[in-house]
PDB file of C-alpha atoms in Angstrom:
ATOM      1  CA  MET S   1      -4.040  -1.814  33.630  1.00 34.00           C
ATOM      2  CA  SER S   2      -1.489  -2.403  30.143  1.00 36.00           C
ATOM      3  CA  PRO S   3      -0.352   0.345  27.824  1.00 41.00           C
ATOM      4  CA  ALA S   4      -2.313  -1.702  25.438  1.00 40.00           C
ATOM      5  CA  LEU S   5      -5.587  -1.940  26.956  1.00 35.00           C
ATOM      6  CA  GLU S   6      -5.609   1.603  27.906  1.00 40.00           C
ATOM      7  CA  ASN S   7      -5.579   2.539  24.772  1.00 39.00           C
ATOM      8  CA  MET S   8      -8.146   0.763  23.092  1.00 39.00           C
ATOM      9  CA  THR S   9     -10.937   2.701  21.904  1.00 42.00           C
ATOM     10  CA  THR S  10     -14.713   1.782  23.008  1.00 46.00           C
ATOM     11  CA  ILE S  11     -17.448   2.545  21.387  1.00 50.00           C
ATOM     12  CA  ASN S  12     -21.076   2.714  22.151  1.00 54.00           C
ATOM     13  CA  PHE S  13     -23.706   1.974  19.842  1.00 58.00           C
ATOM     14  CA  LYS S  14     -26.652   1.131  22.473  1.00 61.00           C
ATOM     15  CA  THR S  15     -27.841   4.771  22.315  1.00 66.00           C
ATOM     16  CA  VAL S  16     -28.195   5.349  19.022  1.00 69.00           C
ATOM     17  CA  LYS S  17     -31.681   4.829  17.570  1.00 80.00           C
ATOM     18  CA  ILE S  18     -31.273   4.716  14.057  1.00 88.00           C
ATOM     19  CA  GLU S  19     -34.732   3.823  11.846  1.00 90.00           C
ATOM     20  CA  PRO S  20     -34.007   0.782   9.793  1.00 93.00           C
ATOM     21  CA  LEU S  21     -33.895   1.690   6.273  1.00 94.00           C
ATOM     22  CA  ARG S  22     -37.714   0.264   4.911  1.00 93.00           C
ATOM     23  CA  ASP S  23     -38.257  -3.023   2.473  1.00 89.00           C
ATOM     24  CA  ASP S  24     -39.063  -0.570   0.227  1.00 90.00           C
ATOM     25  CA  GLU S  25     -36.548   1.707   1.063  1.00 90.00           C
ATOM     26  CA  ALA S  26     -38.675   5.223   0.588  1.00 93.00           C
ATOM     27  CA  ASN S  27     -36.663   6.373   3.690  1.00 94.00           C
ATOM     28  CA  TRP S  28     -33.568   6.467   2.087  1.00 95.00           C
ATOM     29  CA  VAL S  29     -32.417  10.249   2.927  1.00 95.00           C
ATOM     30  CA  THR S  30     -33.416   9.891   6.585  1.00 95.00           C
ATOM     31  CA  TYR S  31     -31.646   6.269   7.175  1.00 95.00           C
ATOM     32  CA  GLU S  32     -28.259   7.672   4.660  1.00 95.00           C
ATOM     33  CA  ARG S  33     -28.197  11.146   7.303  1.00 95.00           C
ATOM     34  CA  ASP S  34     -28.537   9.310  10.550  1.00 94.00           C
ATOM     35  CA  LEU S  35     -26.364   6.230   9.723  1.00 95.00           C
ATOM     36  CA  VAL S  36     -23.483   8.720   8.557  1.00 95.00           C
ATOM     37  CA  THR S  37     -24.115  11.203  11.627  1.00 94.00           C
ATOM     38  CA  ALA S  38     -23.995   8.133  14.083  1.00 93.00           C
ATOM     39  CA  PHE S  39     -20.781   6.827  12.514  1.00 94.00           C
ATOM     40  CA  ARG S  40     -19.439  10.457  12.365  1.00 94.00           C
ATOM     41  CA  ALA S  41     -20.001  10.874  16.188  1.00 91.00           C
ATOM     42  CA  ARG S  42     -18.224   7.842  17.072  1.00 90.00           C
ATOM     43  CA  LYS S  43     -14.911   9.006  15.081  1.00 92.00           C
ATOM     44  CA  LEU S  44     -16.029   6.167  12.306  1.00 94.00           C
ATOM     45  CA  GLY S  45     -16.290   8.329   9.435  1.00 95.00           C
ATOM     46  CA  ARG S  46     -13.095   7.332   7.554  1.00 96.00           C
ATOM     47  CA  HIS S  47     -13.915   4.057   7.602  1.00 96.00           C
ATOM     48  CA  LEU S  48     -17.458   4.586   6.036  1.00 94.00           C
ATOM     49  CA  ASP S  49     -15.532   6.908   3.569  1.00 94.00           C
ATOM     50  CA  GLY S  50     -13.119   4.620   2.682  1.00 95.00           C
ATOM     51  CA  THR S  51     -10.148   6.947   4.334  1.00 96.00           C
ATOM     52  CA  ALA S  52      -9.329   4.617   7.469  1.00 96.00           C
ATOM     53  CA  ARG S  53      -5.457   3.604   7.508  1.00 94.00           C
ATOM     54  CA  LYS S  54      -5.160  -0.276   7.696  1.00 93.00           C
ATOM     55  CA  PRO S  55      -2.248  -0.736  10.527  1.00 93.00           C
ATOM     56  CA  ARG S  56       0.906  -1.721   9.623  1.00 91.00           C
ATOM     57  CA  ALA S  57       1.816  -5.373   9.019  1.00 93.00           C
ATOM     58  CA  TYR S  58       4.249  -7.632  10.119  1.00 92.00           C
ATOM     59  CA  ALA S  59       5.538 -11.136   9.582  1.00 94.00           C
ATOM     60  CA  HIS S  60       7.390 -13.511  11.155  1.00 92.00           C
ATOM     61  CA  ASP S  61      11.107 -14.062   9.550  1.00 90.00           C
ATOM     62  CA  THR S  62      12.508 -17.581  10.376  1.00 91.00           C
ATOM     63  CA  ALA S  63      15.907 -16.875   9.371  1.00 90.00           C
ATOM     64  CA  GLN S  64      16.286 -14.061  11.734  1.00 88.00           C
ATOM     65  CA  ASN S  65      13.825 -15.642  14.137  1.00 91.00           C
ATOM     66  CA  ALA S  66      12.333 -12.114  14.371  1.00 93.00           C
ATOM     67  CA  TYR S  67       9.125 -10.049  13.880  1.00 95.00           C
ATOM     68  CA  ILE S  68       9.790  -7.799  10.789  1.00 94.00           C
ATOM     69  CA  GLU S  69       7.449  -4.872   9.661  1.00 94.00           C
ATOM     70  CA  THR S  70       6.317  -6.255   5.857  1.00 91.00           C
ATOM     71  CA  THR S  71       6.809  -2.397   4.210  1.00 91.00           C
ATOM     72  CA  SER S  72      10.127  -1.454   5.579  1.00 92.00           C
ATOM     73  CA  ASN S  73      11.872  -4.856   6.474  1.00 90.00           C
ATOM     74  CA  GLN S  74      12.830  -3.479  10.087  1.00 93.00           C
ATOM     75  CA  VAL S  75      12.909  -5.681  13.250  1.00 94.00           C
ATOM     76  CA  LEU S  76       9.990  -4.958  15.684  1.00 95.00           C
ATOM     77  CA  THR S  77      10.425  -5.772  19.577  1.00 94.00           C
ATOM     78  CA  ASP S  78       7.906  -7.401  21.183  1.00 94.00           C
ATOM     79  CA  GLU S  79       6.389  -4.156  22.124  1.00 96.00           C
ATOM     80  CA  GLU S  80       6.210  -3.319  18.696  1.00 95.00           C
ATOM     81  CA  VAL S  81       4.538  -6.479  17.891  1.00 95.00           C
ATOM     82  CA  VAL S  82       1.823  -6.140  20.480  1.00 95.00           C
ATOM     83  CA  LYS S  83       1.256  -2.704  19.886  1.00 95.00           C
ATOM     84  CA  ILE S  84       0.526  -3.490  16.003  1.00 95.00           C
ATOM     85  CA  GLU S  85      -1.666  -6.172  16.826  1.00 95.00           C
ATOM     86  CA  GLN S  86      -3.939  -3.993  19.225  1.00 96.00           C
ATOM     87  CA  GLU S  87      -4.149  -1.323  15.941  1.00 95.00           C
ATOM     88  CA  GLN S  88      -5.116  -4.669  13.810  1.00 96.00           C
ATOM     89  CA  ASP S  89      -7.511  -5.494  16.377  1.00 96.00           C
ATOM     90  CA  ASP S  90      -9.024  -1.814  16.813  1.00 96.00           C
ATOM     91  CA  TYR S  91      -9.139  -1.565  12.954  1.00 96.00           C
ATOM     92  CA  MET S  92     -11.136  -4.739  12.447  1.00 96.00           C
ATOM     93  CA  ALA S  93     -13.418  -4.302  15.338  1.00 95.00           C
ATOM     94  CA  ARG S  94     -14.661  -1.191  13.866  1.00 95.00           C
ATOM     95  CA  GLU S  95     -14.743  -2.267  10.312  1.00 96.00           C
ATOM     96  CA  ALA S  96     -17.448  -5.127  11.909  1.00 95.00           C
ATOM     97  CA  MET S  97     -18.644  -2.566  13.864  1.00 93.00           C
ATOM     98  CA  ILE S  98     -19.911  -0.764  10.463  1.00 95.00           C
ATOM     99  CA  MET S  99     -20.871  -3.817   9.047  1.00 95.00           C
ATOM    100  CA  GLU S 100     -22.652  -4.982  12.058  1.00 93.00           C
ATOM    101  CA  ILE S 101     -25.152  -1.795  12.235  1.00 93.00           C
ATOM    102  CA  ILE S 102     -25.774  -1.588   8.454  1.00 95.00           C
ATOM    103  CA  ARG S 103     -26.871  -5.480   8.681  1.00 95.00           C
ATOM    104  CA  SER S 104     -28.934  -4.630  11.395  1.00 92.00           C
ATOM    105  CA  THR S 105     -30.604  -1.669   9.965  1.00 93.00           C
ATOM    106  CA  VAL S 106     -31.483  -2.819   6.409  1.00 95.00           C
ATOM    107  CA  SER S 107     -33.740  -5.982   4.785  1.00 94.00           C
ATOM    108  CA  LYS S 108     -32.365  -9.517   4.375  1.00 94.00           C
ATOM    109  CA  SER S 109     -33.014  -9.207   1.013  1.00 93.00           C
ATOM    110  CA  THR S 110     -31.130  -5.728   0.391  1.00 94.00           C
ATOM    111  CA  TRP S 111     -28.271  -7.346   2.705  1.00 95.00           C
ATOM    112  CA  GLN S 112     -27.840 -10.356   0.657  1.00 95.00           C
ATOM    113  CA  ALA S 113     -27.532  -7.778  -2.068  1.00 94.00           C
ATOM    114  CA  ILE S 114     -24.689  -5.538  -0.831  1.00 95.00           C
ATOM    115  CA  ASP S 115     -22.938  -8.414   1.542  1.00 95.00           C
ATOM    116  CA  LYS S 116     -19.875  -9.144  -0.489  1.00 94.00           C
ATOM    117  CA  GLU S 117     -16.068  -9.099   0.038  1.00 92.00           C
ATOM    118  CA  GLY S 118     -14.280  -5.773   0.969  1.00 94.00           C
ATOM    119  CA  THR S 119     -14.276  -3.146   3.700  1.00 96.00           C
ATOM    120  CA  SER S 120     -17.018  -1.550   5.231  1.00 96.00           C
ATOM    121  CA  ALA S 121     -16.521   1.418   2.804  1.00 97.00           C
ATOM    122  CA  ASP S 122     -17.295  -0.736   0.015  1.00 97.00           C
ATOM    123  CA  LEU S 123     -20.242  -2.196   1.850  1.00 96.00           C
ATOM    124  CA  TYR S 124     -21.464   1.427   2.188  1.00 96.00           C
ATOM    125  CA  ASP S 125     -20.728   2.121  -1.126  1.00 95.00           C
ATOM    126  CA  ARG S 126     -22.991  -0.877  -2.831  1.00 95.00           C
ATOM    127  CA  LEU S 127     -25.785   0.244  -0.382  1.00 96.00           C
ATOM    128  CA  ARG S 128     -25.542   3.683  -1.248  1.00 94.00           C
ATOM    129  CA  SER S 129     -24.944   3.177  -5.090  1.00 93.00           C
ATOM    130  CA  ARG S 130     -28.590   1.751  -4.861  1.00 90.00           C
ATOM    131  CA  HIS S 131     -30.069   5.109  -4.190  1.00 87.00           C
ATOM    132  CA  VAL S 132     -27.414   7.504  -5.602  1.00 78.00           C
ATOM    133  CA  THR S 133     -26.653   7.895  -9.390  1.00 66.00           C
ATOM    134  CA  ASN S 134     -24.073   9.679  -9.649  1.00 57.00           C
ATOM    135  CA  PRO S 135     -22.001   9.331  -5.815  1.00 52.00           C
ATOM    136  CA  ALA S 136     -19.752  12.032  -4.838  1.00 54.00           C
TER     137      ALA S 136
END
């Protein structure tokens, strides 16, 4: 098994039962507690609260014919590029997982109201703002 595959994080939501948010959203308090607990138990809480760090970015520098880290302009080895790609894939998978769980547990009309560009934290904030007048 390659080192990149050994470092992949697997998160299983099949064993989690989150009661969907009802159409009248009367079960918001229970729904939110269950949702947040499920994400935190799977080490996804930082994505939900917006503190998860995005992976490093890189670009191909045609003049040097090399991959360069965008913030430091450091030339990257092939191994470093593979590691960054894996980190990016893991980050995007976690973001997508949170969005999919939320989408599958709210009504179509609620989803249409909150589904806009941004991170999973942005999505959760839009959902939460419908119920909390002063989010902390």
